[in-house]
Coordinates of C-alpha atoms and ligand atoms in Angstrom, one line a residue:
X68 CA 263.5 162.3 143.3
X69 CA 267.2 162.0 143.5
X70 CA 269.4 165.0 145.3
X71 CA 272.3 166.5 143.4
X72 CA 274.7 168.7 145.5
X73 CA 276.2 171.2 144.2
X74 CA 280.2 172.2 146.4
X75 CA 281.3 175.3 145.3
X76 CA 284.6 176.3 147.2
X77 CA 285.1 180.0 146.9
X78 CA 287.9 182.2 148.1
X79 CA 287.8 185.7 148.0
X80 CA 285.3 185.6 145.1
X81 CA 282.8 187.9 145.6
X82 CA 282.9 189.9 142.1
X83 CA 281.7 186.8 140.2
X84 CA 279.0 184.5 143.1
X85 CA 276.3 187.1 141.8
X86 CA 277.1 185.9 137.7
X87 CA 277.6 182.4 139.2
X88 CA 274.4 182.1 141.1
X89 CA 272.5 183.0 137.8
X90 CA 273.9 180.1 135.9
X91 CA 274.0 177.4 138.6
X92 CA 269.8 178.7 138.7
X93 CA 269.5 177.9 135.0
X94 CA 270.9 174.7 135.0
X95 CA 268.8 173.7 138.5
X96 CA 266.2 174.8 136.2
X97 CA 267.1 172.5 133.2
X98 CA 267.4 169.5 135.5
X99 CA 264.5 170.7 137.8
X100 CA 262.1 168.1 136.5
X101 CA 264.2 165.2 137.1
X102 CA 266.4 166.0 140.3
X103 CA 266.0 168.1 142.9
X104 CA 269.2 170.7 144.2
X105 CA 271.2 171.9 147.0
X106 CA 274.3 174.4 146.0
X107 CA 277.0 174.1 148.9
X108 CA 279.0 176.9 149.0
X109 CA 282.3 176.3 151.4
X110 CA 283.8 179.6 152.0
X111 CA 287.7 179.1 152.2
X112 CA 288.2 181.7 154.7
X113 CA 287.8 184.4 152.5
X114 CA 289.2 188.2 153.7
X115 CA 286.5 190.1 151.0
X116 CA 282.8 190.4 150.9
X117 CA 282.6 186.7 149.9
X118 CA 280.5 185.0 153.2
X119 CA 278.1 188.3 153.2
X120 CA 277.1 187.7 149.6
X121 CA 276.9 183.4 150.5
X122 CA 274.7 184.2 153.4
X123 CA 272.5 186.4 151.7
X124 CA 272.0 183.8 148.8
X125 CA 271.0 181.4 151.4
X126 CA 268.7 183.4 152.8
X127 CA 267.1 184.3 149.9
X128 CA 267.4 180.6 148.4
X129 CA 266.4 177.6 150.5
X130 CA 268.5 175.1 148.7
X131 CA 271.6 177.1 149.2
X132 CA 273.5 175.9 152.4
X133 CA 277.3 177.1 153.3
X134 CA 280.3 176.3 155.2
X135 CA 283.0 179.1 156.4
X136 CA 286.1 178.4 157.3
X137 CA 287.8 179.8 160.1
X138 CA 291.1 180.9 157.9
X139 CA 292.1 179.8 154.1
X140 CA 293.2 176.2 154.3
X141 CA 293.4 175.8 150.6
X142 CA 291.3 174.5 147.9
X143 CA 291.7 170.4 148.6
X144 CA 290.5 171.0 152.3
X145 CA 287.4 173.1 150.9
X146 CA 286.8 170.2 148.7
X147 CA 286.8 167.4 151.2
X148 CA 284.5 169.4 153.7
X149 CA 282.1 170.3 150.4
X150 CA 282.3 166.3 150.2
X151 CA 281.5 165.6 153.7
X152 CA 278.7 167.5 154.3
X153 CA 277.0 167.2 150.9
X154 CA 273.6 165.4 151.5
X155 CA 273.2 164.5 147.5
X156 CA 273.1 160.9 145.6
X157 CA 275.2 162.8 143.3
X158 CA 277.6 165.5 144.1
X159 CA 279.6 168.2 141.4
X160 CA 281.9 170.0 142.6
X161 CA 282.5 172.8 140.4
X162 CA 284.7 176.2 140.8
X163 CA 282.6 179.8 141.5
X164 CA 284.4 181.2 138.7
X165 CA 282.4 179.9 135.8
X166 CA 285.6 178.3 134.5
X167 CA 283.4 175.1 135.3
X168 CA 280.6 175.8 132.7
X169 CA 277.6 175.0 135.0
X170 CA 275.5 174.6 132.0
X171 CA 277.7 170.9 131.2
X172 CA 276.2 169.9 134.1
X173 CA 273.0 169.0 132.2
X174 CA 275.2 166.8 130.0
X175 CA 277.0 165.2 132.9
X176 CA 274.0 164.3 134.6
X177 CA 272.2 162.5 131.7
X178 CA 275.0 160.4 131.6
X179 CA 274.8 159.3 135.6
X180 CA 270.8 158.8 135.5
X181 CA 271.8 156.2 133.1
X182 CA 273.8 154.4 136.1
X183 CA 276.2 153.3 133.4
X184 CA 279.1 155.5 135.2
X185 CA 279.8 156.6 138.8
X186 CA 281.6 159.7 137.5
X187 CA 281.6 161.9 134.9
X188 CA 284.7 164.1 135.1
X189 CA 285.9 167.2 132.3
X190 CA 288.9 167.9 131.1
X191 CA 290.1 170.9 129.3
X192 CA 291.3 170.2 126.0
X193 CA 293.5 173.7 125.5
X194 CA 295.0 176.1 127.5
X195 CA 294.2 178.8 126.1
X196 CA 294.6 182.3 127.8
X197 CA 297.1 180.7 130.2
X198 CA 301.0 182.0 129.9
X199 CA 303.0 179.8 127.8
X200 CA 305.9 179.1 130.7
X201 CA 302.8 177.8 132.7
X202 CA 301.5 176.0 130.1
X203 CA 304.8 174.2 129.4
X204 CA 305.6 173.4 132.8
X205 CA 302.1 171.9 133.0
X206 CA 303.3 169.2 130.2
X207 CA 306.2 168.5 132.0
X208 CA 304.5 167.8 135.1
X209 CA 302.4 165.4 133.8
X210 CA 304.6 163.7 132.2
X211 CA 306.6 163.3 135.2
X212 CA 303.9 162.2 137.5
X213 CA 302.5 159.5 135.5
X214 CA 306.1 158.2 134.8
X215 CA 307.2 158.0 138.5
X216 CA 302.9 157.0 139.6
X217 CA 300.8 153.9 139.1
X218 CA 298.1 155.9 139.5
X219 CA 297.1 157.6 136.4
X220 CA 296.9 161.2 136.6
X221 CA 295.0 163.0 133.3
X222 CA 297.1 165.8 131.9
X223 CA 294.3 168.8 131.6
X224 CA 291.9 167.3 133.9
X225 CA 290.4 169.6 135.9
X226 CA 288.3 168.9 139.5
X227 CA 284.8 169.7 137.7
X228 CA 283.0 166.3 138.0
X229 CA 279.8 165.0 139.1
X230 CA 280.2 161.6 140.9
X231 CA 277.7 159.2 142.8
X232 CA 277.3 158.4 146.2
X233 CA 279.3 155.6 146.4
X234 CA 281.9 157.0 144.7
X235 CA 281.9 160.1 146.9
X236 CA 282.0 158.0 150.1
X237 CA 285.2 156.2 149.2
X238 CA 287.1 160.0 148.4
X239 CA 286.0 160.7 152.4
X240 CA 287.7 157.2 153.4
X241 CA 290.7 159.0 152.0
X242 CA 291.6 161.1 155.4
X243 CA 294.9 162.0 154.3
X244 CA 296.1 165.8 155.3
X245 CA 298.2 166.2 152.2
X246 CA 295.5 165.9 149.6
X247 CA 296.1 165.6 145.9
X248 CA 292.6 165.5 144.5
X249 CA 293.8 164.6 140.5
X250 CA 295.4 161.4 142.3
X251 CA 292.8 160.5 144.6
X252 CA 290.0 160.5 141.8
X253 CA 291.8 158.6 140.2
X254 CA 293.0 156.0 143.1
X255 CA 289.5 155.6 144.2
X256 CA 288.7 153.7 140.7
X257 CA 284.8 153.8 139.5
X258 CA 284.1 153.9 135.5
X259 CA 284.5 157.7 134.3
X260 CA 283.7 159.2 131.3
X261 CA 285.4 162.3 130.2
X262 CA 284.0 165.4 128.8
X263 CA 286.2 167.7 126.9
X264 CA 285.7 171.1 126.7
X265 CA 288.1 174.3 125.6
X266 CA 289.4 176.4 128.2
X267 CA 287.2 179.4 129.2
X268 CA 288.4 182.5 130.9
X269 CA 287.6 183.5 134.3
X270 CA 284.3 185.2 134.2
X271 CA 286.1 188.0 137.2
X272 CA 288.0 188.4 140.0
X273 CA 291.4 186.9 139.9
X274 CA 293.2 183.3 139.8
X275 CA 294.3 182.2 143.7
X276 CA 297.3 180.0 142.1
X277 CA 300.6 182.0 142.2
X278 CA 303.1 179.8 140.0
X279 CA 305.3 179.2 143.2
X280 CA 301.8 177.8 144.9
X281 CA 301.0 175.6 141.7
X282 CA 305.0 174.5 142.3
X283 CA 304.6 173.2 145.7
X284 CA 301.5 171.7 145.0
X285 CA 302.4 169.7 141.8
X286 CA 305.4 168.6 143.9
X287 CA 302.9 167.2 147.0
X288 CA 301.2 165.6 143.9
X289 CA 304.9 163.6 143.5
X290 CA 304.9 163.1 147.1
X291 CA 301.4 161.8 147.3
X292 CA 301.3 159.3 144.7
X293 CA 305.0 157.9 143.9
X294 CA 307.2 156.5 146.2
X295 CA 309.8 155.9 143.5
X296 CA 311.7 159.0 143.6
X297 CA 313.2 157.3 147.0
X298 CA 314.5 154.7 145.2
X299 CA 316.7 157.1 143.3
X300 CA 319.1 157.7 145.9
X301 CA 319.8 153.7 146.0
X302 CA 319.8 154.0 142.7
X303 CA 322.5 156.7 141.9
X304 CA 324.7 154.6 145.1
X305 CA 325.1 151.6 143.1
X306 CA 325.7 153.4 139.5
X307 CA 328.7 155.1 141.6
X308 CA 330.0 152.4 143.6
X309 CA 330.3 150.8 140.1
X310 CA 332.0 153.7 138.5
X311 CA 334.5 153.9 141.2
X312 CA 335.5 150.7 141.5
X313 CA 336.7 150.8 137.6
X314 CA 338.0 153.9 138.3
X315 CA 340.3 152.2 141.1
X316 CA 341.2 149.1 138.7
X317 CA 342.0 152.2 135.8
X318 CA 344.2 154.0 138.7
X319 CA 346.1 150.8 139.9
X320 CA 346.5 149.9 136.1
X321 CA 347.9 153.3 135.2
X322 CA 350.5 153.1 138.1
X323 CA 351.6 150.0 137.8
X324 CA 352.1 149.8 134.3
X325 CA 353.4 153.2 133.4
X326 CA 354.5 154.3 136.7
X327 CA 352.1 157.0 136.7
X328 CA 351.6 158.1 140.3
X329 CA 348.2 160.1 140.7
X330 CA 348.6 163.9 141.1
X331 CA 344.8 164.4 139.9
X332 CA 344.3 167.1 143.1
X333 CA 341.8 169.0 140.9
X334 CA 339.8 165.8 139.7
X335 CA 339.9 164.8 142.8
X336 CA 337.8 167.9 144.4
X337 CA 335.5 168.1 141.2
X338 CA 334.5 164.8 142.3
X339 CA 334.0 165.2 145.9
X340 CA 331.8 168.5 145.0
X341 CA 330.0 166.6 142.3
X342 CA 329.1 163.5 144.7
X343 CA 328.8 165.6 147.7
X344 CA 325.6 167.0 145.5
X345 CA 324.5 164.0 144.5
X346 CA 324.0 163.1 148.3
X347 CA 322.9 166.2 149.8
X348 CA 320.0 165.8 146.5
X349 CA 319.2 162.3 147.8
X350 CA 319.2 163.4 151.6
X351 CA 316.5 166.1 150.2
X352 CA 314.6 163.8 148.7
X353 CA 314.1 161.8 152.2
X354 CA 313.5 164.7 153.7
X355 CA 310.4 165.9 151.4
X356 CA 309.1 162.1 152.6
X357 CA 309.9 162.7 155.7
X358 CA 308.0 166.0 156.2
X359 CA 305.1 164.6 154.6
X360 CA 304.8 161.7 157.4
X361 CA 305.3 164.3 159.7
X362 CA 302.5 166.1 158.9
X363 CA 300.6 163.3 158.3
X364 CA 301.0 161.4 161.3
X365 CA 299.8 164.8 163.3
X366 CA 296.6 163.9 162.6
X367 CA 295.5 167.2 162.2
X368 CA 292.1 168.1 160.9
X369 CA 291.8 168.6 157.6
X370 CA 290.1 172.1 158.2
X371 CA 287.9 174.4 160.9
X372 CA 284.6 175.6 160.1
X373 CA 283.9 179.2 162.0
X374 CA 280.3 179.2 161.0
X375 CA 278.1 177.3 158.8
X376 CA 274.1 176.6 157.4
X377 CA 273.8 173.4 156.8
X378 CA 270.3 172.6 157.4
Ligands
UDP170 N1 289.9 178.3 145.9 C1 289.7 178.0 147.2 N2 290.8 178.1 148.1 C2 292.0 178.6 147.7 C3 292.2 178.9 146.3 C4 291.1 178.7 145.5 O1 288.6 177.6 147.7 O2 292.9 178.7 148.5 C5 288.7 178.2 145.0 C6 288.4 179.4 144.2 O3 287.6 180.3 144.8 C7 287.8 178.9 142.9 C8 288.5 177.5 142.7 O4 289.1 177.2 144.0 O5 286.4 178.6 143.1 C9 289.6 177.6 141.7 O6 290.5 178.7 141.9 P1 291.1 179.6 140.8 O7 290.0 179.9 139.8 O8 291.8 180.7 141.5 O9 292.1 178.6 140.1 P2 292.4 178.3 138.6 O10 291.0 178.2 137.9 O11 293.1 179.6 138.1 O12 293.2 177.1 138.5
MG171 MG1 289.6 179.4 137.9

């Protein structure tokens, strides 16, 4: 019978694993007949009761298996070690907060068995229950992102999806530090087929995404998948090389003509601020880039695991 693994990363979760581990049981039960089930938990460095509650549900539950981390490195790098250690022909990840309806999982694995898709991915279809600013500034980034990207990145999609082996393997050839998971889905190519569902609440506990955290990391997102905003600073050179140079013809004009000497001191500055932003801009720009590589060529690993079940 085919294995479907189950990554779970959880930080600082412990109010809601107990609710969570009664779903994810129904739905093993749903699928029982046809698949069998490991649930890997990866434990994000957590600073609450979460790795006492994982390691007592893998004690009680031979399917369960966890990872821990030695500190919090994030949700991407919980992800990729969920991916690398997860023994399944299919693997879901899925959130701990029940935000992920485990019960879809039914759905999304009737459509795999079929072997007419590598991946069945969900996307939320509203946001409700979210703060409006948030909301908005969700729109704009996508809109951004898939204007500056070739890689398509699916406004509302969210990184609940059940995917085959094959398709899992390629994510792990992926080694980058700096992951963004909505791009690398995506990158990695394999026929999909989205569910929609409407947004559910966090079942308890509280959301790990500050809106200065989901700023930085829709920015990496920029950084990860579009080289384009570099070409902006060549860009914005030749539009003022051009504008200067009529400018110049306008100012040699004006003086020969109407014997108009220049005694713009005040234009003058306004310019030199307004370009002197323009460039300092640009030079940031590079300099995003150029931390990235920084990290990058490090080589650094993507996480540390303090203790771990994985048998
Ligand atoms: N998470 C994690 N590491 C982090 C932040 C979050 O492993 O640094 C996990 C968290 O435990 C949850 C999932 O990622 O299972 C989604 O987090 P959350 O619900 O806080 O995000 P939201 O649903 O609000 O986007
Ligand atoms: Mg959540």
């Amino acid at each position: 019978m085919p294995l479907v693994s189950v990554v779970v990363p959880c930080f600082n979760e412990q109010d809601v694993l107990p609710l969570f581990y009664v779903s994810i049981l129904k739905v093993m039960q749903e699928i029982g007949p046809r698949a069998e089930f490991e649930v890997l938990f990866v434990d994000d460095g957590s600073s609450d009761g979460t790795l006492e509650i994982v390691q007592e549900l893998c004690e009680k539950d031979s399917r369960m298996r966890y990872i821990s981390f030695s500190r919090n490195f994030g949700k991407e790098a919980a992800m990729y070690a969920g991916l690398e250690h997860a023994r399944g022909d299919y693997v879901a990840l899925m959130d701990a907060d029940l935000q992920d309806p485990p019960a879809l999982l039914a759905e999304m694995y009737a459509c795999l068995e079929k072997g007419e898709y590598d991946c069945v991915a969900t996307r939320r279809v509203t946001r409700k229950g979210e703060p409006p600013v948030r909301s908005f500034c969700a729109r704009c980034f996508y809109k951004l992102i898939n204007r500056l990207s070739d890689t398509e990145i699916v406004d509302g999609a969210r990184d609940y999806r059940l995917m085959t082996r094959q398709m899992v393997d390629a994510i792990l050839r992926l080694k980058e530090t700096n992951r963004f998971s909505k791009g690398i889905f995506s990158w990695v190519g394999f026929r999909t087929k989205w569910l929609e569902y409407e947004n559910a609440e966090r079942a308890a506990g509280q959301t790990k995404w500050s809106f200065w955290k989901l700023f930085k990391y829709s920015l990496n997102g920029i950084v990860a998948f579009s080289t384009l905003p570099l070409a902006f600073a060549s860009l914005m050179g030749l539009l003022f090389c051009a504008l200067s140079f009529l400018l110049i013809i306008w100012i040699i004009v004006k003086t020969i003509v109407w014997g108009d000497p220049v005694a713009e001191y005040p234009s003058t500055l306004c310019v030199i601020f307004f370009i002197g932003g323009i460039q300092l801009f640009c030079v940031g720009i590079l300099g995003q880039y150029l931390a990235k590589t920084y990290v990058e060529t490090k080589k650094r690993p993507i996480y540390i695991v303090k203790k771990a079940k994985l048998d």
